[in-house]
Amino acid sequence: MQGSNDKSTLKEQYAGLVGNEQIIEKIDAFKANKSRENLLFLLEVIHNRMNDDGQFLIPVIPSQAALDLFTSEEVKAGDTVKSDANLHFRLNTLETADGKKWLVAFTSYKEYEKGEASSIITQDIRSYINIFNKDCGYEGIIINTWSTKFFFIKDFIKIMLNMDKPQNHISFVVGDITKLEVEAIVNAANSTLLGGGGVDGAIHKAAGPKLLLECMTLHGCKTGEAKITKGYNLKAKHIIHTVGPRYHGKTEDAMLLYACYINSLDLAKKNNIHSIAFPAISTGDYGYPAREAAVVALKAVIGWLNSNEEYGMEIVMCCYNEEMYNIFMGVSRGE
Ligand code: AR6
């Protein structure tokens, strides 16, 4: 919290506000001409500031607990200062004539000073507007309430918050999985996790010998389950090792293959991974017929995406050759 007397220090302190003049400029332009183009320019500027660690000044009311602390006797040496869960600031909000509640934000110290004095704190724009990801009961934010006054309504804020969110998506590629630029690639391993042929061999070769050392600490993996390691020399930061079933033509095979995909995706999510590539698990050495495997694989990944709609996962199904690619594409089209 700051008073208004020492402006030069404040200027340095509020470095995150530098660049916000563009917001004011675009608000003015939009007010002068409420065209679609001007609105898009304005939203773009706010969006850029959001990604640029831009800050707003937020009027706040200190809670009673905060006031008590400041008015209490000085802390003496040897005292234990307890942190108080209630010690926080309440947002100072504004109610318009129609009874709607709005949050308030200022783009600069100058803008804040134009109206009645109140306590303020700096807050990064992204986390402030993130309030609207929950149902917070506010109509939106009034930016620079004493002058340019822009009503930044919650529907726009929500769109803006979703603009950078990774979207759920599945794509199919032909190629070598070790070359893909995704956050994680999945290895069709065996239960020892100590390497082998096929895609497993290719991944160990491309990742380098440190991968085997890490795998040795994992004590294997059961069929249908998944474990994670680093990606080492790969472009992918992580490798998720899963063990597909050997094909016996039983229903259990499909269940285990299904589990490989689900457990790999769950593990990826747990590690905050948002892009992942799968090989056609079990369709090589483990003898699973390609089309049957593709049906299970797609059912699993689509089902997972549907039940994790909000997460945003980019899934790449990596087919080693054209033939496998055509099979996967055919199944995805329902052929
Ligand atoms: N990139 C993408 N896909 C590949 C690559 C690659 N570099 N290399 C092979 N494939 P497989 P499995 C395809 O045999 O059937 C290992 O020895 C391949 O064409 O690698 O689950 C393990 O250690 C096929 O479509 O895995 C296990 O012992 C698919 O990947 C056993 O094989 C899977 O073939 C696992 O057998």
Tab-separated table of C-alpha atoms and ligand atoms in Angstrom:
chain	number	residue	atom	x	y	z
A	1	MET	CA	0.000	0.000	0.000
A	2	GLN	CA	1.266	3.440	-0.832
A	3	GLY	CA	0.454	7.056	-0.265
A	4	SER	CA	0.750	9.520	-3.105
A	5	ASN	CA	3.694	11.622	-1.983
A	6	ASP	CA	6.782	9.949	-3.372
A	7	LYS	CA	6.031	9.596	-7.030
A	8	SER	CA	9.457	8.747	-8.388
A	9	THR	CA	9.857	5.744	-6.082
A	10	LEU	CA	6.358	4.706	-6.933
A	11	LYS	CA	7.126	4.863	-10.608
A	12	GLU	CA	9.966	2.426	-10.152
A	13	GLN	CA	7.888	0.262	-7.896
A	14	TYR	CA	5.076	0.041	-10.384
A	15	ALA	CA	7.255	-0.982	-13.308
A	16	GLY	CA	4.546	-3.477	-14.255
A	17	LEU	CA	2.311	-0.524	-15.086
A	18	VAL	CA	4.642	0.775	-17.784
A	19	GLY	CA	3.020	-0.085	-21.078
A	20	ASN	CA	-0.497	0.385	-19.768
A	21	GLU	CA	-0.704	3.777	-21.540
A	22	GLN	CA	-1.512	1.750	-24.636
A	23	ILE	CA	-4.618	0.473	-22.886
A	24	ILE	CA	-5.753	4.029	-22.162
A	25	GLU	CA	-4.993	5.023	-25.747
A	26	LYS	CA	-7.070	2.165	-27.128
A	27	ILE	CA	-9.897	2.824	-24.675
A	28	ASP	CA	-9.987	6.433	-25.879
A	29	ALA	CA	-9.969	5.325	-29.506
A	30	PHE	CA	-12.799	2.885	-28.834
A	31	LYS	CA	-14.862	5.517	-26.991
A	32	ALA	CA	-14.410	7.930	-29.880
A	33	ASN	CA	-15.468	5.329	-32.404
A	34	LYS	CA	-17.120	2.166	-31.178
A	35	SER	CA	-16.115	0.082	-34.148
A	36	ARG	CA	-15.451	-3.623	-34.118
A	37	GLU	CA	-11.898	-2.918	-35.187
A	38	ASN	CA	-11.238	-0.583	-32.265
A	39	LEU	CA	-12.664	-3.075	-29.802
A	40	LEU	CA	-10.384	-5.793	-31.188
A	41	PHE	CA	-7.370	-3.465	-30.901
A	42	LEU	CA	-8.270	-2.739	-27.293
A	43	LEU	CA	-8.738	-6.402	-26.393
A	44	GLU	CA	-5.472	-7.224	-28.109
A	45	VAL	CA	-3.598	-4.633	-26.053
A	46	ILE	CA	-5.080	-5.914	-22.799
A	47	HIS	CA	-4.275	-9.463	-23.842
A	48	ASN	CA	-0.672	-8.543	-24.638
A	49	ARG	CA	-0.258	-6.764	-21.315
A	50	MET	CA	-1.666	-9.833	-19.611
A	51	ASN	CA	1.043	-11.995	-21.187
A	52	ASP	CA	3.691	-9.405	-20.525
A	53	ASP	CA	3.378	-9.458	-16.726
A	54	GLY	CA	1.421	-6.212	-16.925
A	55	GLN	CA	-0.156	-4.947	-13.716
A	56	PHE	CA	-3.194	-3.005	-12.596
A	57	LEU	CA	-3.650	-0.940	-9.469
A	58	ILE	CA	-6.463	-2.378	-7.414
A	59	PRO	CA	-8.331	-0.441	-4.706
A	60	VAL	CA	-8.581	-2.455	-1.532
A	61	ILE	CA	-9.893	-2.212	1.994
A	62	PRO	CA	-7.610	-3.699	4.637
A	63	SER	CA	-9.335	-6.270	6.826
A	64	GLN	CA	-9.716	-5.698	10.565
A	65	ALA	CA	-6.968	-8.254	11.168
A	66	ALA	CA	-4.579	-6.199	9.033
A	67	LEU	CA	-5.498	-2.975	10.858
A	68	ASP	CA	-5.051	-4.651	14.256
A	69	LEU	CA	-1.584	-5.741	13.291
A	70	PHE	CA	-0.536	-2.250	12.305
A	71	THR	CA	-1.973	-0.669	15.427
A	72	SER	CA	-0.620	-3.306	17.794
A	73	GLU	CA	2.445	-2.688	19.932
A	74	GLU	CA	5.828	-2.991	18.325
A	75	VAL	CA	7.192	-6.485	17.998
A	76	LYS	CA	9.985	-7.031	20.497
A	77	ALA	CA	13.077	-9.143	19.932
A	78	GLY	CA	12.300	-12.741	20.759
A	79	ASP	CA	8.596	-12.413	19.926
A	80	THR	CA	7.104	-14.947	17.596
A	81	VAL	CA	5.062	-13.343	14.859
A	82	LYS	CA	2.199	-15.579	13.957
A	83	SER	CA	0.836	-15.414	10.466
A	84	ASP	CA	-2.867	-14.717	10.511
A	85	ALA	CA	-5.074	-16.422	7.949
A	86	ASN	CA	-7.529	-13.533	8.178
A	87	LEU	CA	-4.921	-10.969	7.335
A	88	HIS	CA	-5.913	-9.918	3.880
A	89	PHE	CA	-7.368	-7.070	1.875
A	90	ARG	CA	-10.918	-6.986	0.673
A	91	LEU	CA	-11.363	-5.728	-2.877
A	92	ASN	CA	-12.984	-2.342	-3.049
A	93	THR	CA	-15.791	-2.810	-5.551
A	94	LEU	CA	-18.241	-0.485	-7.203
A	95	GLU	CA	-21.981	-0.745	-7.599
A	96	THR	CA	-23.612	0.890	-10.599
A	97	ALA	CA	-27.097	2.481	-10.458
A	98	ASP	CA	-28.655	-0.719	-11.805
A	99	GLY	CA	-27.384	-2.587	-8.730
A	100	LYS	CA	-24.651	-4.479	-10.594
A	101	LYS	CA	-21.341	-5.040	-8.861
A	102	TRP	CA	-18.041	-4.333	-10.617
A	103	LEU	CA	-14.400	-4.777	-9.759
A	104	VAL	CA	-12.183	-1.731	-10.225
A	105	ALA	CA	-8.738	-1.386	-11.779
A	106	PHE	CA	-6.445	1.495	-12.686
A	107	THR	CA	-3.910	1.385	-15.457
A	108	SER	CA	-1.549	3.912	-13.871
A	109	TYR	CA	-0.896	5.808	-10.703
A	110	LYS	CA	-2.008	8.998	-12.468
A	111	GLU	CA	-5.367	7.457	-13.294
A	112	TYR	CA	-5.820	6.282	-9.722
A	113	GLU	CA	-5.063	9.749	-8.353
A	114	LYS	CA	-7.833	11.405	-10.358
A	115	GLY	CA	-10.526	10.359	-7.907
A	116	GLU	CA	-11.053	9.817	-4.216
A	117	ALA	CA	-8.106	8.499	-2.286
A	118	SER	CA	-8.247	4.853	-1.308
A	119	SER	CA	-5.728	2.153	-0.526
A	120	ILE	CA	-4.291	0.363	-3.504
A	121	ILE	CA	-2.137	-2.630	-4.251
A	122	THR	CA	-0.527	-3.700	-7.497
A	123	GLN	CA	-1.742	-6.927	-8.962
A	124	ASP	CA	-0.782	-8.676	-12.158
A	125	ILE	CA	-3.532	-8.402	-14.714
A	126	ARG	CA	-3.732	-12.094	-15.468
A	127	SER	CA	-4.306	-13.267	-11.923
A	128	TYR	CA	-6.701	-10.400	-11.230
A	129	ILE	CA	-8.984	-11.127	-14.155
A	130	ASN	CA	-8.657	-14.813	-13.397
A	131	ILE	CA	-11.309	-14.182	-10.727
A	132	PHE	CA	-13.774	-14.499	-13.604
A	133	ASN	CA	-12.849	-18.117	-14.191
A	134	LYS	CA	-15.038	-18.766	-11.178
A	135	ASP	CA	-18.530	-17.459	-10.758
A	136	CYS	CA	-17.615	-14.437	-8.660
A	137	GLY	CA	-20.852	-12.460	-8.897
A	138	TYR	CA	-19.275	-9.406	-10.552
A	139	GLU	CA	-20.377	-8.032	-13.907
A	140	GLY	CA	-16.818	-7.292	-14.942
A	141	ILE	CA	-14.105	-4.725	-14.272
A	142	ILE	CA	-14.321	-0.962	-14.620
A	143	ILE	CA	-10.961	0.210	-15.847
A	144	ASN	CA	-9.983	3.786	-14.853
A	145	THR	CA	-13.248	4.527	-13.197
A	146	TRP	CA	-12.583	8.288	-12.683
A	147	SER	CA	-11.767	9.176	-16.268
A	148	THR	CA	-11.857	7.061	-19.427
A	149	LYS	CA	-13.989	4.464	-17.624
A	150	PHE	CA	-14.165	1.259	-19.628
A	151	PHE	CA	-16.630	-1.451	-18.662
A	152	PHE	CA	-14.727	-4.625	-19.349
A	153	ILE	CA	-17.572	-7.127	-19.166
A	154	LYS	CA	-17.091	-10.644	-17.886
A	155	ASP	CA	-17.943	-12.453	-21.126
A	156	PHE	CA	-15.053	-10.681	-22.841
A	157	ILE	CA	-12.781	-11.408	-19.919
A	158	LYS	CA	-13.630	-15.095	-20.124
A	159	ILE	CA	-12.862	-15.191	-23.845
A	160	MET	CA	-9.547	-13.505	-23.169
A	161	LEU	CA	-8.637	-15.946	-20.427
A	162	ASN	CA	-9.339	-18.835	-22.778
A	163	MET	CA	-7.381	-17.421	-25.701
A	164	ASP	CA	-4.078	-18.945	-24.622
A	165	LYS	CA	-5.481	-22.093	-23.190
A	166	PRO	CA	-4.370	-25.228	-24.996
A	167	GLN	CA	-7.350	-26.796	-26.694
A	168	ASN	CA	-8.238	-30.480	-26.726
A	169	HIS	CA	-7.186	-31.814	-30.065
A	170	ILE	CA	-6.190	-35.064	-31.798
A	171	SER	CA	-3.986	-35.263	-34.857
A	172	PHE	CA	-2.446	-38.089	-36.862
A	173	VAL	CA	1.061	-38.045	-38.266
A	174	VAL	CA	3.328	-40.458	-40.086
A	175	GLY	CA	6.834	-40.524	-38.698
A	176	ASP	CA	9.358	-41.351	-36.042
A	177	ILE	CA	8.013	-40.513	-32.582
A	178	THR	CA	11.488	-39.670	-31.262
A	179	LYS	CA	11.594	-36.633	-33.541
A	180	LEU	CA	8.332	-35.047	-32.411
A	181	GLU	CA	8.197	-31.710	-30.623
A	182	VAL	CA	5.676	-32.449	-27.922
A	183	GLU	CA	5.988	-32.248	-24.155
A	184	ALA	CA	5.824	-36.017	-23.744
A	185	ILE	CA	6.130	-39.063	-25.951
A	186	VAL	CA	4.759	-42.442	-24.950
A	187	ASN	CA	6.929	-45.509	-25.113
A	188	ALA	CA	5.424	-48.932	-25.864
A	189	ALA	CA	7.729	-50.670	-23.412
A	190	ASN	CA	7.874	-54.093	-21.787
A	191	SER	CA	7.345	-54.765	-18.096
A	192	THR	CA	11.057	-54.597	-17.234
A	193	LEU	CA	11.262	-51.010	-18.562
A	194	LEU	CA	14.848	-51.821	-19.441
A	195	GLY	CA	14.599	-51.298	-23.185
A	196	GLY	CA	13.924	-53.557	-26.151
A	197	GLY	CA	13.292	-53.371	-29.873
A	198	GLY	CA	10.725	-51.412	-31.928
A	199	VAL	CA	9.722	-48.004	-30.681
A	200	ASP	CA	11.229	-48.792	-27.255
A	201	GLY	CA	14.665	-49.348	-28.811
A	202	ALA	CA	14.355	-46.206	-30.919
A	203	ILE	CA	13.414	-44.081	-27.876
A	204	HIS	CA	16.298	-45.384	-25.730
A	205	LYS	CA	18.720	-44.809	-28.589
A	206	ALA	CA	17.545	-41.250	-29.184
A	207	ALA	CA	17.242	-40.296	-25.490
A	208	GLY	CA	20.701	-41.627	-24.582
A	209	PRO	CA	22.051	-43.922	-21.852
A	210	LYS	CA	20.826	-41.817	-18.926
A	211	LEU	CA	17.297	-42.945	-19.728
A	212	LEU	CA	18.179	-46.549	-18.925
A	213	LEU	CA	19.711	-45.466	-15.620
A	214	GLU	CA	16.508	-43.719	-14.625
A	215	CYS	CA	14.398	-46.660	-15.837
A	216	MET	CA	16.417	-48.973	-13.585
A	217	THR	CA	15.149	-47.059	-10.562
A	218	LEU	CA	11.496	-47.602	-11.507
A	219	HIS	CA	11.327	-51.364	-10.775
A	220	GLY	CA	9.364	-52.227	-13.894
A	221	CYS	CA	5.768	-51.540	-14.839
A	222	LYS	CA	2.691	-53.762	-15.025
A	223	THR	CA	0.770	-54.256	-18.250
A	224	GLY	CA	-1.728	-51.405	-18.711
A	225	GLU	CA	0.061	-49.110	-16.280
A	226	ALA	CA	2.359	-46.143	-16.941
A	227	LYS	CA	5.478	-44.543	-15.467
A	228	ILE	CA	7.234	-41.299	-16.321
A	229	THR	CA	10.883	-40.360	-16.877
A	230	LYS	CA	12.748	-37.403	-18.272
A	231	GLY	CA	13.260	-37.138	-22.024
A	232	TYR	CA	17.040	-36.543	-21.876
A	233	ASN	CA	18.342	-35.985	-25.441
A	234	LEU	CA	14.854	-35.983	-26.948
A	235	LYS	CA	12.994	-32.811	-27.884
A	236	ALA	CA	10.202	-34.096	-25.638
A	237	LYS	CA	10.852	-33.210	-22.008
A	238	HIS	CA	9.202	-36.384	-20.713
A	239	ILE	CA	8.738	-40.000	-21.681
A	240	ILE	CA	5.736	-41.905	-20.433
A	241	HIS	CA	6.429	-45.617	-20.470
A	242	THR	CA	3.476	-47.921	-20.712
A	243	VAL	CA	3.271	-51.656	-21.258
A	244	GLY	CA	0.775	-52.842	-23.841
A	245	PRO	CA	-0.733	-56.344	-23.746
A	246	ARG	CA	0.506	-59.201	-25.915
A	247	TYR	CA	-2.382	-60.028	-28.221
A	248	HIS	CA	-4.282	-63.203	-27.344
A	249	GLY	CA	-7.646	-62.295	-28.897
A	250	LYS	CA	-9.321	-61.974	-25.494
A	251	THR	CA	-11.463	-59.111	-24.167
A	252	GLU	CA	-8.872	-58.576	-21.487
A	253	ASP	CA	-6.421	-57.454	-24.198
A	254	ALA	CA	-8.666	-54.569	-25.189
A	255	MET	CA	-9.164	-53.567	-21.562
A	256	LEU	CA	-5.431	-53.505	-20.937
A	257	LEU	CA	-4.693	-51.603	-24.135
A	258	TYR	CA	-7.417	-49.108	-23.216
A	259	ALA	CA	-5.835	-48.744	-19.767
A	260	CYS	CA	-2.434	-47.952	-21.351
A	261	TYR	CA	-3.860	-44.866	-23.052
A	262	ILE	CA	-5.950	-43.712	-20.084
A	263	ASN	CA	-3.169	-44.210	-17.533
A	264	SER	CA	-0.640	-42.455	-19.783
A	265	LEU	CA	-2.957	-39.472	-20.200
A	266	ASP	CA	-3.762	-39.337	-16.481
A	267	LEU	CA	-0.062	-39.402	-15.673
A	268	ALA	CA	0.583	-36.656	-18.241
A	269	LYS	CA	-2.119	-34.505	-16.672
A	270	LYS	CA	-0.693	-35.104	-13.219
A	271	ASN	CA	2.595	-33.710	-14.524
A	272	ASN	CA	0.927	-30.708	-16.137
A	273	ILE	CA	1.757	-31.940	-19.635
A	274	HIS	CA	-0.444	-30.511	-22.388
A	275	SER	CA	0.884	-32.237	-25.513
A	276	ILE	CA	1.596	-35.926	-25.917
A	277	ALA	CA	2.369	-38.332	-28.761
A	278	PHE	CA	1.437	-42.026	-28.803
A	279	PRO	CA	2.797	-44.793	-30.986
A	280	ALA	CA	0.384	-47.570	-31.959
A	281	ILE	CA	0.913	-49.499	-28.716
A	282	SER	CA	1.089	-53.329	-28.989
A	283	THR	CA	0.787	-53.366	-32.790
A	284	GLY	CA	4.391	-54.455	-33.382
A	285	ASP	CA	6.125	-57.145	-31.408
A	286	TYR	CA	3.072	-57.728	-29.230
A	287	GLY	CA	0.986	-58.679	-32.276
A	288	TYR	CA	-2.198	-56.648	-31.785
A	289	PRO	CA	-4.060	-56.377	-35.126
A	290	ALA	CA	-3.685	-52.762	-36.241
A	291	ARG	CA	-7.341	-51.978	-36.904
A	292	GLU	CA	-8.548	-53.502	-33.629
A	293	ALA	CA	-5.840	-51.610	-31.770
A	294	ALA	CA	-6.775	-48.357	-33.495
A	295	VAL	CA	-10.422	-48.762	-32.438
A	296	VAL	CA	-9.395	-49.211	-28.790
A	297	ALA	CA	-6.822	-46.403	-28.941
A	298	LEU	CA	-9.241	-43.850	-30.361
A	299	LYS	CA	-12.054	-44.869	-28.046
A	300	ALA	CA	-9.704	-44.369	-25.114
A	301	VAL	CA	-8.227	-41.011	-26.120
A	302	ILE	CA	-11.550	-39.513	-27.247
A	303	GLY	CA	-13.195	-40.738	-24.036
A	304	TRP	CA	-10.390	-39.196	-22.004
A	305	LEU	CA	-10.653	-35.862	-23.809
A	306	ASN	CA	-14.412	-35.827	-23.261
A	307	SER	CA	-14.045	-36.350	-19.554
A	308	ASN	CA	-11.222	-33.791	-19.328
A	309	GLU	CA	-12.821	-31.123	-21.496
A	310	GLU	CA	-11.407	-28.205	-19.544
A	311	TYR	CA	-7.810	-29.449	-19.402
A	312	GLY	CA	-6.581	-28.795	-22.940
A	313	MET	CA	-4.539	-31.708	-24.258
A	314	GLU	CA	-2.993	-31.970	-27.688
A	315	ILE	CA	-2.786	-35.654	-28.636
A	316	VAL	CA	-0.694	-36.823	-31.566
A	317	MET	CA	-1.205	-40.360	-32.812
A	318	CYS	CA	2.163	-41.171	-34.346
A	319	CYS	CA	1.963	-43.857	-37.050
A	320	TYR	CA	5.230	-45.343	-38.164
A	321	ASN	CA	4.130	-45.801	-41.753
A	322	GLU	CA	1.410	-44.830	-44.233
A	323	GLU	CA	-0.397	-48.112	-43.769
A	324	MET	CA	-0.901	-47.522	-40.046
A	325	TYR	CA	-1.825	-43.910	-40.731
A	326	ASN	CA	-4.561	-44.977	-43.154
A	327	ILE	CA	-5.906	-47.443	-40.620
A	328	PHE	CA	-6.084	-44.809	-37.866
A	329	MET	CA	-7.624	-42.226	-40.204
A	330	GLY	CA	-10.174	-44.786	-41.412
A	331	VAL	CA	-11.216	-45.683	-37.869
A	332	SER	CA	-11.420	-42.001	-36.897
A	333	ARG	CA	-13.816	-41.424	-39.803
A	334	GLY	CA	-15.907	-44.355	-38.607
A	335	GLU	CA	-15.066	-46.584	-41.592
B	1	AR6	N1	8.128	-44.129	-34.046
B	1	AR6	C1	6.822	-44.413	-34.072
B	1	AR6	N2	6.332	-45.653	-34.128
B	1	AR6	C2	7.241	-46.672	-34.164
B	1	AR6	C3	8.636	-46.446	-34.125
B	1	AR6	C4	9.065	-45.103	-34.057
B	1	AR6	N3	10.359	-44.783	-34.022
B	1	AR6	N4	9.257	-47.647	-34.173
B	1	AR6	C5	8.301	-48.578	-34.246
B	1	AR6	N5	7.081	-48.004	-34.248
B	1	AR6	P1	6.562	-52.114	-30.976
B	1	AR6	P2	4.710	-53.318	-29.043
B	1	AR6	C6	5.744	-48.615	-34.303
B	1	AR6	O1	7.007	-53.464	-31.409
B	1	AR6	O2	3.984	-53.999	-30.125
B	1	AR6	C7	9.619	-53.725	-27.695
B	1	AR6	O3	10.725	-54.543	-27.893
B	1	AR6	C8	5.630	-49.984	-34.864
B	1	AR6	O4	5.566	-49.943	-36.269
B	1	AR6	O5	7.596	-51.093	-30.806
B	1	AR6	O6	3.933	-52.610	-28.011
B	1	AR6	C9	9.313	-53.508	-26.245
B	1	AR6	O7	10.470	-53.534	-25.447
B	1	AR6	C10	4.318	-50.448	-34.239
B	1	AR6	O8	3.224	-50.008	-35.020
B	1	AR6	O9	5.754	-52.209	-29.570
B	1	AR6	C11	8.408	-54.637	-25.909
B	1	AR6	O10	9.120	-55.783	-25.557
B	1	AR6	C12	4.247	-49.747	-32.915
B	1	AR6	O11	5.279	-48.744	-32.953
B	1	AR6	C13	7.635	-54.847	-27.178
B	1	AR6	O12	8.461	-54.358	-28.212
B	1	AR6	C14	4.492	-50.632	-31.702
B	1	AR6	O13	5.472	-51.613	-32.002
B	1	AR6	C15	6.358	-54.062	-27.199
B	1	AR6	O14	5.634	-54.367	-28.344
